[in-house]
Structures are given as C-alpha cells and as structure tokens.
Coordinates of C-alpha atoms in Angstrom, one line a residue:
X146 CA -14.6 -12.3 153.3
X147 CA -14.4 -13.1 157.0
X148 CA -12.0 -11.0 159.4
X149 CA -12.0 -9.7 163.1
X150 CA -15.0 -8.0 162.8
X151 CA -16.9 -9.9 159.8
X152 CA -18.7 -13.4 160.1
X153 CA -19.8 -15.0 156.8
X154 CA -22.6 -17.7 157.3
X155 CA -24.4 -19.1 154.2
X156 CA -27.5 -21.1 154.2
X157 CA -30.8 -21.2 153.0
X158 CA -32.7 -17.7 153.7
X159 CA -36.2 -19.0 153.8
X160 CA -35.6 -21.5 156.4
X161 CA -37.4 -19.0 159.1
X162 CA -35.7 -21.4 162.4
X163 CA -31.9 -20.9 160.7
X164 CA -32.5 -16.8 160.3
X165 CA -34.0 -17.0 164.0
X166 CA -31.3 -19.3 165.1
X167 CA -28.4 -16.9 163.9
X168 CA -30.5 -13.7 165.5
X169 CA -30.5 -15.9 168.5
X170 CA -26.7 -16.3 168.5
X171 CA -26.0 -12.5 167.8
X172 CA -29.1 -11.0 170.2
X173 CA -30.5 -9.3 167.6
X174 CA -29.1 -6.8 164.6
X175 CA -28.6 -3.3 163.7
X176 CA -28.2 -3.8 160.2
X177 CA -30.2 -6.3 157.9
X178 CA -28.7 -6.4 154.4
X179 CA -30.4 -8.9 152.2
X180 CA -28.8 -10.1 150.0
X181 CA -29.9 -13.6 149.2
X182 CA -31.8 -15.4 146.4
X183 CA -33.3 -11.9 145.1
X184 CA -36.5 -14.1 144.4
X185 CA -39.3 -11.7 145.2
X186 CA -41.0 -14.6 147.5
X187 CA -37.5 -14.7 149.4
X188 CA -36.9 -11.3 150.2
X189 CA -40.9 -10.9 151.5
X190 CA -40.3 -14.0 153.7
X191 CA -36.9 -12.8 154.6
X192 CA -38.3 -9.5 155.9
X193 CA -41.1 -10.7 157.5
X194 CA -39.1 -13.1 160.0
X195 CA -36.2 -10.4 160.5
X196 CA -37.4 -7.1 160.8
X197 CA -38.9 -8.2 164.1
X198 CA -35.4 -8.9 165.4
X199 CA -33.4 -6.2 164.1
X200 CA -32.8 -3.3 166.9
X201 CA -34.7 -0.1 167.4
X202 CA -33.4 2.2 165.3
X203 CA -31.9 -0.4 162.9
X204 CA -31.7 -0.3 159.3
X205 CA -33.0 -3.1 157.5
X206 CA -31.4 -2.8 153.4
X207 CA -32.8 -4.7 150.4
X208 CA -30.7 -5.0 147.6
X209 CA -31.2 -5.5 143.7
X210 CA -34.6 -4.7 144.0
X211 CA -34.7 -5.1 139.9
X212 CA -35.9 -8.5 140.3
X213 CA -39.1 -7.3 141.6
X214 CA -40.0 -6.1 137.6
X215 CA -38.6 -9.6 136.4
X216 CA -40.8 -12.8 136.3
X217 CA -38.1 -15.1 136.2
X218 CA -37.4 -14.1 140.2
X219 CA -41.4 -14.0 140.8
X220 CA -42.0 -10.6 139.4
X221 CA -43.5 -8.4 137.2
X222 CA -44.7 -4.6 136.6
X223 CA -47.7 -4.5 138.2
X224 CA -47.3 -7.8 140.2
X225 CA -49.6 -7.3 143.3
X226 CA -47.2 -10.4 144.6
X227 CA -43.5 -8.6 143.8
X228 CA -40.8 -7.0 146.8
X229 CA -41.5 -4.1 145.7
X230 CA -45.0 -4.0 145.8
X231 CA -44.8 -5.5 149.2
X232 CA -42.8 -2.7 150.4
X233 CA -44.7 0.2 148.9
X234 CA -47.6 -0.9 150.6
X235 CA -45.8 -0.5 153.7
X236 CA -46.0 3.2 152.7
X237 CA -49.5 3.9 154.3
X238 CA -48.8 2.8 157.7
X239 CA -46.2 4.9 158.0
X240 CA -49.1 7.6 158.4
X241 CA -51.2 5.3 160.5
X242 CA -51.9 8.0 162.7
X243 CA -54.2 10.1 160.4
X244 CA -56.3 7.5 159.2
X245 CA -60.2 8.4 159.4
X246 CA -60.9 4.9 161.0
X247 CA -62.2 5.0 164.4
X248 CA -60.5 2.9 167.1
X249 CA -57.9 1.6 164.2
X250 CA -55.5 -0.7 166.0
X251 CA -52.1 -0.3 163.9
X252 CA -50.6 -4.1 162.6
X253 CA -46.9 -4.7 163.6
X254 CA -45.3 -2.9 160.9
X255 CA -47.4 0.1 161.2
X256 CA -46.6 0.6 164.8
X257 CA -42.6 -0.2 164.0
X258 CA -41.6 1.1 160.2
X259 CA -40.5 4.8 161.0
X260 CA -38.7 5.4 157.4
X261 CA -38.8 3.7 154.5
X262 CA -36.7 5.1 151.5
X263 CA -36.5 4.0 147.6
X264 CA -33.8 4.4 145.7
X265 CA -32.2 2.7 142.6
X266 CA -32.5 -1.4 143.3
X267 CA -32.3 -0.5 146.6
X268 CA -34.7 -0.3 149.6
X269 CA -34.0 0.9 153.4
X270 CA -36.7 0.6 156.1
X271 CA -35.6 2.5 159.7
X272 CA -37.4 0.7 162.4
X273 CA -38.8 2.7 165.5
X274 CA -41.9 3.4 167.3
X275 CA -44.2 5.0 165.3
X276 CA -46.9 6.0 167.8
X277 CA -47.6 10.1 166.5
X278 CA -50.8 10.8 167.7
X279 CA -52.8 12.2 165.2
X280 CA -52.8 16.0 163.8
X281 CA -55.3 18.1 163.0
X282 CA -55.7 20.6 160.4
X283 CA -55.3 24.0 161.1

C-alpha cells in the first residue's frame, strides 16, 4: 500500500512510546483512523494517547466498532468496559457548559471533543475547543 503520499508502519498499537514516537516524526496528525487489533481495550488505549496529538480541527475515526458488542474482543452489550461505551460517555462533556455544577472544571476531553458522530461500526470524534459559555433559558 505505500506510494508518494502513503507511509505504511505496523507495530504494536498499545505500545503508547511507538504511537508517540511516530506523532513525534510526523508533528502531529489530522486524521487518526484506527484500525488496529479492534480489541475494545486497544482502541480505548489507542484513543487516549492519540487524540491528544491529533490537530485542531482533526478527525479522529474508529473503525469496526462491532467488536465492542463481542466478548471475544473484550465486549459485550452492556459492557460498562467496551469502545463503545467509552465513547458514548464522551457524549456529556460535549455539553460541559450547561452543567448545574458550580465552579466545574471541564477534564481534557470535555474541553477538546467538539463532535462526536455514530454511525454503523463506525465512530468520528472532531477535536476543537469546546469552551461555550453557558446559555440560559429563555
């Protein structure tokens, strides 16, 4: 698969100093498309050291997020420890702003997720600055 504009590396995704290593070497990302292992523990651990590199305004993709529903890849309807229930909890933040908590300091991802969108085995998270002030009903 490599050409001009394509470099192919392979190695082993949860090894945090090789993903930083290769960020290193590129300064940074504008697209993330994991597709490694699809073990649900890999693509949490993958996320967690990546996102923080990839550009403003970057897309970061997960694909065949099925494996999240099977417990042979760490799984499982329900499973408060699957991908994809990591990633919907990422939902709340994304509203930081309006919640009724006073002096709430927003985490990392709260401050930096701008979009997150499901579809079919797939997952895309925009990253931003997500610093809306809070509204108030009218």
């Amino acid at each position: 698969f490599q050409e001009r504009r394509i470099d192919v590396r392979q190695f082993d995704q949860t090894n945090s100093e090789e993903l930083l290593r290769l960020s290193d070497e590129y300064g940074g990302f504008d697209i993330i498309i994991d597709d490694g292992s699809h073990f649900n523990e890999h693509v949490i651990h993958t996320f967690q050291v990546l996102f923080p590199v990839l550009r403003p305004n970057g897309i970061y993709v997960v694909e065949d997020t099925q494996t999240a529903y099977w417990p042979t890849f760490g799984g499982g309807i329900g499973s408060p420890y699957s991908s994809m229930a990591f990633f919907k909890a990422l939902v709340d933040g994304l509203n930081h702003a309006e919640y009724p908590i006073e002096n709430y300091e927003p985490n990392y991802l709260e401050q930096t997720i701008v979009e997150i969108s499901f579809f079919h085995n797939l997952i895309f998270v925009r990253k931003g600055q997500n610093d809306e002030k809070p509204s108030s009903p009218e």
